[in-house]
Amino acid sequence: MKWMVKEVAELVGISVRTLHHYDKIGLLTPDEMTESGYRLYSAENLDTLQQILFFKELDFPLKEIKEMISSPSFDRQEALKLQRHMLLQRRERIDRLIATIDKTTKFEKGEKQMSNKEKFDGFDFSHNSYKEEARRKWGDEIVDQSTAAIENKSTSEQHEMGEKMTAIYKKLAMLKDTSPESVEAQVGINEWYDFLNQHTGHHYSLDAFKGLGQLYVDDERFMQNIDQFGNGLATFMRDAMKIYAEKSK
């Protein structure tokens, strides 16, 4: 099922103008567009919108929201868990502030004693640890560069980029049961290295490329995404990337 922009606006309670703005800045682009130019939103688009609004409710700027949900390592379930912690933390602080207002009201009526310290109970200007965790997990300079590089491409270029990436994964998946040091494996990994440097907006040094390969195995989400092309592909790519980086120095 697909929803038009007006239907989404009414469902969520936000303006059509807001949805147009999200589309314009690349934060939420509808999956389809009719021949008449009408936006059509999918169920997946609605899930993404929910994530955007949760982060927005928690005072994340749109730029940060965009880079986090665009991160290859972004995990919706993990984000929901983090957002819940942040909302509980906010509720606790609001409850304390309401209690401080009630105490202050009684104090000014002469009904209750109140220390100067109690007058400021609930105010908290320290950094939000959960917000910092979210930025650390999904927001970084490489993601900014990669997202910008992709958005600067036309729709056809983005489609071509996706096809190239999939083709490389499939080619490497066919080699995953061979030695990562073989000529064929190293040619395939060289193709992957060139692809990343040409299309992601970030130039990977050999050391960074080696580190990226290790991340494919250390981060379960990366491993799952890569291993969908073949069980064990992430480990094979890590080993092949390490060999490539060390031999290319």
Short mmCIF file of N, CA and C in Angstrom, two decimals, residues 1-159:
data_model
loop_
_atom_site.label_atom_id
_atom_site.label_comp_id
_atom_site.label_asym_id
_atom_site.label_seq_id
_atom_site.Cartn_x
_atom_site.Cartn_y
_atom_site.Cartn_z
N MET A 1 0.84 -1.20 0.00
CA MET A 1 0.00 0.00 0.00
C MET A 1 0.88 1.25 0.00
N LYS A 2 0.45 2.26 -0.72
CA LYS A 2 1.17 3.52 -0.82
C LYS A 2 0.29 4.67 -0.33
N TRP A 3 0.92 5.68 0.23
CA TRP A 3 0.19 6.84 0.74
C TRP A 3 0.69 8.10 0.05
N MET A 4 -0.23 8.98 -0.29
CA MET A 4 0.13 10.27 -0.87
C MET A 4 0.54 11.21 0.26
N VAL A 5 1.22 12.29 -0.10
CA VAL A 5 1.80 13.17 0.90
C VAL A 5 0.74 13.75 1.84
N LYS A 6 -0.43 14.09 1.31
CA LYS A 6 -1.50 14.64 2.14
C LYS A 6 -1.99 13.61 3.15
N GLU A 7 -2.07 12.35 2.72
CA GLU A 7 -2.52 11.27 3.61
C GLU A 7 -1.51 11.05 4.74
N VAL A 8 -0.23 11.11 4.40
CA VAL A 8 0.82 10.93 5.42
C VAL A 8 0.77 12.09 6.41
N ALA A 9 0.60 13.29 5.90
CA ALA A 9 0.54 14.47 6.77
C ALA A 9 -0.61 14.36 7.76
N GLU A 10 -1.77 13.93 7.27
CA GLU A 10 -2.94 13.79 8.15
C GLU A 10 -2.76 12.65 9.14
N LEU A 11 -2.14 11.56 8.70
CA LEU A 11 -1.91 10.41 9.58
C LEU A 11 -0.98 10.77 10.73
N VAL A 12 0.08 11.50 10.41
CA VAL A 12 1.13 11.79 11.40
C VAL A 12 0.82 13.04 12.21
N GLY A 13 0.14 14.00 11.57
CA GLY A 13 -0.14 15.26 12.26
C GLY A 13 0.89 16.32 12.00
N ILE A 14 1.60 16.21 10.87
CA ILE A 14 2.55 17.24 10.49
C ILE A 14 2.08 17.85 9.17
N SER A 15 2.73 18.92 8.75
CA SER A 15 2.28 19.61 7.55
C SER A 15 2.86 18.99 6.28
N VAL A 16 2.15 19.19 5.18
CA VAL A 16 2.65 18.76 3.88
C VAL A 16 3.96 19.48 3.57
N ARG A 17 4.03 20.72 3.99
CA ARG A 17 5.24 21.51 3.76
C ARG A 17 6.45 20.87 4.43
N THR A 18 6.25 20.33 5.64
CA THR A 18 7.35 19.67 6.36
C THR A 18 7.84 18.46 5.59
N LEU A 19 6.90 17.66 5.08
CA LEU A 19 7.28 16.48 4.29
C LEU A 19 8.01 16.87 3.01
N HIS A 20 7.57 17.93 2.38
CA HIS A 20 8.26 18.43 1.18
C HIS A 20 9.69 18.85 1.54
N HIS A 21 9.84 19.47 2.70
CA HIS A 21 11.17 19.91 3.14
C HIS A 21 12.07 18.72 3.40
N TYR A 22 11.53 17.70 4.06
CA TYR A 22 12.31 16.49 4.33
C TYR A 22 12.78 15.85 3.03
N ASP A 23 11.91 15.87 2.02
CA ASP A 23 12.27 15.32 0.72
C ASP A 23 13.36 16.17 0.07
N LYS A 24 13.21 17.47 0.14
CA LYS A 24 14.15 18.40 -0.50
C LYS A 24 15.56 18.25 0.06
N ILE A 25 15.69 18.04 1.37
CA ILE A 25 17.02 17.94 1.98
C ILE A 25 17.53 16.49 2.00
N GLY A 26 16.76 15.57 1.43
CA GLY A 26 17.21 14.18 1.35
C GLY A 26 17.06 13.41 2.64
N LEU A 27 16.25 13.91 3.56
CA LEU A 27 16.04 13.23 4.84
C LEU A 27 15.02 12.09 4.68
N LEU A 28 13.96 12.35 3.94
CA LEU A 28 12.93 11.34 3.70
C LEU A 28 12.41 11.49 2.28
N THR A 29 12.92 10.65 1.40
CA THR A 29 12.50 10.68 0.01
C THR A 29 11.51 9.55 -0.25
N PRO A 30 10.31 9.87 -0.73
CA PRO A 30 9.31 8.81 -0.99
C PRO A 30 9.83 7.80 -2.00
N ASP A 31 9.40 6.56 -1.84
CA ASP A 31 9.88 5.48 -2.69
C ASP A 31 9.45 5.62 -4.15
N GLU A 32 8.29 6.26 -4.35
CA GLU A 32 7.78 6.35 -5.72
C GLU A 32 7.27 7.75 -6.02
N MET A 33 7.20 8.03 -7.31
CA MET A 33 6.64 9.28 -7.79
C MET A 33 5.75 8.95 -8.98
N THR A 34 4.50 9.43 -8.97
CA THR A 34 3.60 9.14 -10.08
C THR A 34 4.02 9.93 -11.32
N GLU A 35 3.44 9.58 -12.46
CA GLU A 35 3.73 10.30 -13.69
C GLU A 35 3.32 11.76 -13.59
N SER A 36 2.33 12.02 -12.73
CA SER A 36 1.86 13.40 -12.54
C SER A 36 2.71 14.16 -11.53
N GLY A 37 3.70 13.48 -10.95
CA GLY A 37 4.59 14.15 -10.01
C GLY A 37 4.16 14.07 -8.56
N TYR A 38 3.20 13.20 -8.24
CA TYR A 38 2.75 13.05 -6.86
C TYR A 38 3.65 12.07 -6.11
N ARG A 39 4.01 12.44 -4.88
CA ARG A 39 4.84 11.57 -4.06
C ARG A 39 4.00 10.42 -3.49
N LEU A 40 4.59 9.22 -3.49
CA LEU A 40 3.94 8.05 -2.91
C LEU A 40 4.87 7.44 -1.86
N TYR A 41 4.37 7.38 -0.61
CA TYR A 41 5.17 6.89 0.50
C TYR A 41 4.84 5.42 0.80
N SER A 42 5.88 4.64 1.04
CA SER A 42 5.71 3.22 1.35
C SER A 42 5.67 3.01 2.87
N ALA A 43 5.38 1.78 3.28
CA ALA A 43 5.38 1.44 4.71
C ALA A 43 6.78 1.66 5.29
N GLU A 44 7.80 1.36 4.49
CA GLU A 44 9.18 1.58 4.95
C GLU A 44 9.45 3.06 5.14
N ASN A 45 8.90 3.90 4.25
CA ASN A 45 9.03 5.35 4.42
C ASN A 45 8.40 5.81 5.73
N LEU A 46 7.26 5.23 6.08
CA LEU A 46 6.59 5.59 7.34
C LEU A 46 7.43 5.19 8.54
N ASP A 47 8.08 4.03 8.47
CA ASP A 47 8.97 3.60 9.56
C ASP A 47 10.12 4.57 9.72
N THR A 48 10.67 5.01 8.59
CA THR A 48 11.77 5.98 8.63
C THR A 48 11.29 7.31 9.22
N LEU A 49 10.08 7.73 8.83
CA LEU A 49 9.52 8.97 9.36
C LEU A 49 9.34 8.87 10.86
N GLN A 50 8.90 7.71 11.35
CA GLN A 50 8.76 7.54 12.80
C GLN A 50 10.10 7.74 13.50
N GLN A 51 11.17 7.17 12.92
CA GLN A 51 12.50 7.33 13.50
C GLN A 51 12.91 8.80 13.51
N ILE A 52 12.65 9.49 12.40
CA ILE A 52 12.99 10.91 12.30
C ILE A 52 12.30 11.70 13.41
N LEU A 53 11.00 11.44 13.60
CA LEU A 53 10.23 12.21 14.58
C LEU A 53 10.62 11.87 16.01
N PHE A 54 11.00 10.61 16.28
CA PHE A 54 11.51 10.28 17.61
C PHE A 54 12.78 11.07 17.90
N PHE A 55 13.70 11.08 16.96
CA PHE A 55 14.95 11.82 17.15
C PHE A 55 14.68 13.32 17.27
N LYS A 56 13.75 13.82 16.46
CA LYS A 56 13.41 15.25 16.50
C LYS A 56 12.80 15.61 17.85
N GLU A 57 11.94 14.73 18.38
CA GLU A 57 11.34 14.94 19.69
C GLU A 57 12.41 15.03 20.78
N LEU A 58 13.54 14.35 20.54
CA LEU A 58 14.63 14.33 21.50
C LEU A 58 15.67 15.40 21.19
N ASP A 59 15.29 16.38 20.36
CA ASP A 59 16.08 17.59 20.10
C ASP A 59 17.33 17.36 19.25
N PHE A 60 17.34 16.30 18.44
CA PHE A 60 18.44 16.14 17.49
C PHE A 60 18.18 17.06 16.29
N PRO A 61 19.19 17.77 15.81
CA PRO A 61 19.03 18.58 14.60
C PRO A 61 18.80 17.68 13.38
N LEU A 62 18.11 18.19 12.38
CA LEU A 62 17.81 17.39 11.19
C LEU A 62 19.07 16.89 10.51
N LYS A 63 20.14 17.69 10.52
CA LYS A 63 21.39 17.27 9.90
C LYS A 63 21.94 16.02 10.58
N GLU A 64 21.89 15.99 11.92
CA GLU A 64 22.38 14.83 12.65
C GLU A 64 21.48 13.62 12.43
N ILE A 65 20.17 13.86 12.38
CA ILE A 65 19.24 12.76 12.13
C ILE A 65 19.53 12.13 10.77
N LYS A 66 19.74 12.97 9.79
CA LYS A 66 20.00 12.49 8.43
C LYS A 66 21.25 11.63 8.39
N GLU A 67 22.32 12.07 9.02
CA GLU A 67 23.56 11.31 8.94
C GLU A 67 23.47 10.01 9.73
N MET A 68 22.69 10.00 10.81
CA MET A 68 22.56 8.77 11.59
C MET A 68 21.75 7.71 10.85
N ILE A 69 20.58 8.09 10.34
CA ILE A 69 19.74 7.08 9.68
C ILE A 69 20.30 6.69 8.32
N SER A 70 21.26 7.47 7.80
CA SER A 70 21.92 7.12 6.54
C SER A 70 23.13 6.25 6.75
N SER A 71 23.54 6.11 8.00
CA SER A 71 24.73 5.31 8.30
C SER A 71 24.51 3.84 7.94
N PRO A 72 25.49 3.20 7.31
CA PRO A 72 25.37 1.76 6.99
C PRO A 72 25.18 0.90 8.23
N SER A 73 25.62 1.41 9.38
CA SER A 73 25.52 0.61 10.61
C SER A 73 24.27 0.93 11.43
N PHE A 74 23.39 1.79 10.89
CA PHE A 74 22.19 2.16 11.63
C PHE A 74 21.30 0.95 11.84
N ASP A 75 20.84 0.76 13.07
CA ASP A 75 19.99 -0.38 13.41
C ASP A 75 18.72 0.15 14.07
N ARG A 76 17.58 -0.12 13.46
CA ARG A 76 16.31 0.44 13.93
C ARG A 76 15.97 -0.02 15.35
N GLN A 77 16.12 -1.31 15.64
CA GLN A 77 15.81 -1.82 16.97
C GLN A 77 16.70 -1.19 18.03
N GLU A 78 17.97 -1.05 17.70
CA GLU A 78 18.90 -0.43 18.64
C GLU A 78 18.55 1.04 18.86
N ALA A 79 18.12 1.70 17.78
CA ALA A 79 17.73 3.10 17.89
C ALA A 79 16.50 3.26 18.77
N LEU A 80 15.51 2.37 18.61
CA LEU A 80 14.30 2.43 19.43
C LEU A 80 14.64 2.23 20.91
N LYS A 81 15.55 1.32 21.18
CA LYS A 81 15.96 1.07 22.56
C LYS A 81 16.63 2.32 23.15
N LEU A 82 17.49 2.94 22.36
CA LEU A 82 18.19 4.15 22.81
C LEU A 82 17.21 5.30 23.01
N GLN A 83 16.26 5.44 22.10
CA GLN A 83 15.26 6.51 22.21
C GLN A 83 14.39 6.32 23.45
N ARG A 84 14.08 5.08 23.76
CA ARG A 84 13.28 4.81 24.96
C ARG A 84 14.04 5.23 26.21
N HIS A 85 15.33 4.91 26.27
CA HIS A 85 16.15 5.32 27.41
C HIS A 85 16.15 6.85 27.54
N MET A 86 16.28 7.53 26.41
CA MET A 86 16.33 8.99 26.44
C MET A 86 15.01 9.59 26.89
N LEU A 87 13.90 9.00 26.44
CA LEU A 87 12.59 9.51 26.84
C LEU A 87 12.32 9.25 28.32
N LEU A 88 12.74 8.10 28.84
CA LEU A 88 12.59 7.82 30.27
C LEU A 88 13.43 8.79 31.10
N GLN A 89 14.62 9.08 30.61
CA GLN A 89 15.49 10.04 31.27
C GLN A 89 14.85 11.42 31.29
N ARG A 90 14.23 11.80 30.17
CA ARG A 90 13.55 13.09 30.10
C ARG A 90 12.34 13.13 31.03
N ARG A 91 11.56 12.02 31.06
CA ARG A 91 10.39 11.97 31.93
C ARG A 91 10.78 12.13 33.40
N GLU A 92 11.86 11.47 33.79
CA GLU A 92 12.33 11.57 35.17
C GLU A 92 12.69 13.01 35.51
N ARG A 93 13.37 13.69 34.57
CA ARG A 93 13.77 15.08 34.82
C ARG A 93 12.54 15.99 34.90
N ILE A 94 11.55 15.76 34.01
CA ILE A 94 10.33 16.57 34.03
C ILE A 94 9.57 16.37 35.34
N ASP A 95 9.50 15.12 35.81
CA ASP A 95 8.82 14.84 37.08
C ASP A 95 9.49 15.59 38.23
N ARG A 96 10.81 15.64 38.20
CA ARG A 96 11.54 16.35 39.26
C ARG A 96 11.28 17.85 39.17
N LEU A 97 11.22 18.39 37.96
CA LEU A 97 10.94 19.81 37.79
C LEU A 97 9.53 20.17 38.25
N ILE A 98 8.57 19.31 37.95
CA ILE A 98 7.19 19.54 38.41
C ILE A 98 7.13 19.52 39.94
N ALA A 99 7.87 18.58 40.54
CA ALA A 99 7.92 18.50 42.00
C ALA A 99 8.55 19.76 42.58
N THR A 100 9.56 20.31 41.91
CA THR A 100 10.21 21.54 42.36
C THR A 100 9.24 22.71 42.29
N ILE A 101 8.44 22.77 41.22
CA ILE A 101 7.43 23.83 41.10
C ILE A 101 6.41 23.73 42.24
N ASP A 102 5.96 22.52 42.54
CA ASP A 102 4.98 22.32 43.61
C ASP A 102 5.55 22.75 44.97
N LYS A 103 6.81 22.37 45.21
CA LYS A 103 7.46 22.77 46.47
C LYS A 103 7.61 24.28 46.55
N THR A 104 7.98 24.89 45.40
CA THR A 104 8.17 26.34 45.38
C THR A 104 6.86 27.07 45.65
N THR A 105 5.77 26.56 45.08
CA THR A 105 4.45 27.16 45.31
C THR A 105 4.10 27.14 46.80
N LYS A 106 4.31 25.99 47.44
CA LYS A 106 4.00 25.87 48.87
C LYS A 106 4.94 26.72 49.71
N PHE A 107 6.21 26.81 49.28
CA PHE A 107 7.19 27.62 50.01
C PHE A 107 6.79 29.09 50.00
N GLU A 108 6.36 29.59 48.84
CA GLU A 108 5.99 31.00 48.72
C GLU A 108 4.69 31.33 49.45
N LYS A 109 3.89 30.28 49.70
CA LYS A 109 2.67 30.48 50.49
C LYS A 109 2.95 30.30 51.99
N GLY A 110 4.20 30.00 52.30
CA GLY A 110 4.56 29.80 53.69
C GLY A 110 4.14 28.47 54.26
N GLU A 111 3.82 27.54 53.38
CA GLU A 111 3.34 26.22 53.82
C GLU A 111 4.46 25.20 53.96
N LYS A 112 5.64 25.54 53.46
CA LYS A 112 6.72 24.55 53.44
C LYS A 112 8.07 25.24 53.43
N GLN A 113 9.05 24.65 54.11
CA GLN A 113 10.42 25.14 54.07
C GLN A 113 11.11 24.58 52.83
N MET A 114 12.05 25.38 52.29
CA MET A 114 12.73 24.95 51.06
C MET A 114 14.13 25.52 51.03
N SER A 115 15.12 24.67 50.87
CA SER A 115 16.50 25.13 50.82
C SER A 115 16.81 25.68 49.43
N ASN A 116 17.89 26.45 49.33
CA ASN A 116 18.28 26.99 48.02
C ASN A 116 18.61 25.88 47.04
N LYS A 117 19.20 24.81 47.53
CA LYS A 117 19.53 23.68 46.67
C LYS A 117 18.27 23.04 46.09
N GLU A 118 17.23 22.92 46.92
CA GLU A 118 15.98 22.31 46.48
C GLU A 118 15.30 23.15 45.39
N LYS A 119 15.55 24.45 45.39
CA LYS A 119 14.93 25.31 44.38
C LYS A 119 15.38 24.98 42.96
N PHE A 120 16.52 24.31 42.84
CA PHE A 120 17.07 24.02 41.51
C PHE A 120 17.11 22.51 41.22
N ASP A 121 16.36 21.76 42.02
CA ASP A 121 16.31 20.32 41.79
C ASP A 121 15.60 20.01 40.46
N GLY A 122 16.21 19.21 39.63
CA GLY A 122 15.62 18.85 38.34
C GLY A 122 16.27 19.53 37.16
N PHE A 123 16.93 20.65 37.41
CA PHE A 123 17.65 21.32 36.32
C PHE A 123 18.93 20.52 36.03
N ASP A 124 19.16 20.24 34.77
CA ASP A 124 20.33 19.45 34.39
C ASP A 124 20.87 19.98 33.07
N PHE A 125 22.05 20.58 33.13
CA PHE A 125 22.65 21.15 31.93
C PHE A 125 23.86 20.35 31.46
N SER A 126 23.99 19.14 31.99
CA SER A 126 25.09 18.28 31.56
C SER A 126 24.76 17.65 30.23
N HIS A 127 25.77 17.06 29.57
CA HIS A 127 25.57 16.42 28.28
C HIS A 127 24.74 15.15 28.45
N ASN A 128 23.87 14.91 27.50
CA ASN A 128 23.04 13.71 27.52
C ASN A 128 23.88 12.53 27.02
N SER A 129 24.13 11.57 27.90
CA SER A 129 25.00 10.45 27.54
C SER A 129 24.41 9.61 26.41
N TYR A 130 23.09 9.46 26.40
CA TYR A 130 22.46 8.66 25.37
C TYR A 130 22.54 9.36 24.00
N LYS A 131 22.43 10.68 24.02
CA LYS A 131 22.55 11.41 22.77
C LYS A 131 23.96 11.29 22.21
N GLU A 132 24.95 11.38 23.10
CA GLU A 132 26.33 11.22 22.67
C GLU A 132 26.57 9.82 22.13
N GLU A 133 25.91 8.83 22.72
CA GLU A 133 26.05 7.46 22.25
C GLU A 133 25.49 7.31 20.84
N ALA A 134 24.35 7.94 20.60
CA ALA A 134 23.74 7.87 19.27
C ALA A 134 24.66 8.49 18.22
N ARG A 135 25.24 9.65 18.54
CA ARG A 135 26.14 10.30 17.60
C ARG A 135 27.38 9.45 17.35
N ARG A 136 27.87 8.83 18.42
CA ARG A 136 29.08 8.02 18.31
C ARG A 136 28.82 6.78 17.45
N LYS A 137 27.63 6.20 17.59
CA LYS A 137 27.30 4.99 16.85
C LYS A 137 27.08 5.25 15.37
N TRP A 138 26.33 6.32 15.06
CA TRP A 138 25.85 6.46 13.68
C TRP A 138 26.21 7.78 13.01
N GLY A 139 26.86 8.68 13.68
CA GLY A 139 27.18 9.95 13.05
C GLY A 139 28.67 10.20 13.03
N ASP A 140 29.26 10.32 11.89
CA ASP A 140 30.68 10.64 11.80
C ASP A 140 30.97 11.30 10.47
N GLU A 141 32.18 11.77 10.32
CA GLU A 141 32.55 12.53 9.14
C GLU A 141 32.45 11.70 7.87
N ILE A 142 32.81 10.41 7.97
CA ILE A 142 32.76 9.56 6.79
C ILE A 142 31.33 9.41 6.30
N VAL A 143 30.39 9.27 7.24
CA VAL A 143 28.99 9.15 6.84
C VAL A 143 28.53 10.43 6.15
N ASP A 144 28.92 11.60 6.70
CA ASP A 144 28.57 12.87 6.06
C ASP A 144 29.05 12.90 4.62
N GLN A 145 30.31 12.52 4.42
CA GLN A 145 30.90 12.57 3.09
C GLN A 145 30.23 11.57 2.16
N SER A 146 29.99 10.37 2.67
CA SER A 146 29.38 9.33 1.84
C SER A 146 27.97 9.72 1.42
N THR A 147 27.19 10.25 2.38
CA THR A 147 25.82 10.65 2.08
C THR A 147 25.79 11.76 1.05
N ALA A 148 26.67 12.76 1.24
CA ALA A 148 26.72 13.88 0.31
C ALA A 148 27.12 13.40 -1.09
N ALA A 149 28.07 12.48 -1.15
CA ALA A 149 28.53 11.97 -2.43
C ALA A 149 27.40 11.26 -3.17
N ILE A 150 26.61 10.49 -2.44
CA ILE A 150 25.50 9.76 -3.05
C ILE A 150 24.41 10.72 -3.51
N GLU A 151 24.10 11.72 -2.66
CA GLU A 151 23.01 12.64 -2.99
C GLU A 151 23.35 13.53 -4.17
N ASN A 152 24.64 13.75 -4.43
CA ASN A 152 25.04 14.57 -5.56
C ASN A 152 24.91 13.84 -6.89
N LYS A 153 24.64 12.56 -6.82
CA LYS A 153 24.46 11.78 -8.03
C LYS A 153 22.99 11.79 -8.46
N SER A 154 22.76 11.61 -9.74
CA SER A 154 21.40 11.53 -10.24
C SER A 154 20.81 10.17 -9.86
N THR A 155 19.49 10.04 -10.04
CA THR A 155 18.84 8.77 -9.71
C THR A 155 19.44 7.62 -10.51
N SER A 156 19.70 7.85 -11.77
CA SER A 156 20.28 6.80 -12.61
C SER A 156 21.69 6.45 -12.16
N GLU A 157 22.44 7.46 -11.74
CA GLU A 157 23.81 7.21 -11.25
C GLU A 157 23.78 6.42 -9.95
N GLN A 158 22.82 6.76 -9.07
CA GLN A 158 22.69 6.02 -7.82
C GLN A 158 22.33 4.56 -8.09
N HIS A 159 21.44 4.36 -9.06
CA HIS A 159 21.04 3.00 -9.42
C HIS A 159 22.24 2.22 -9.98
#
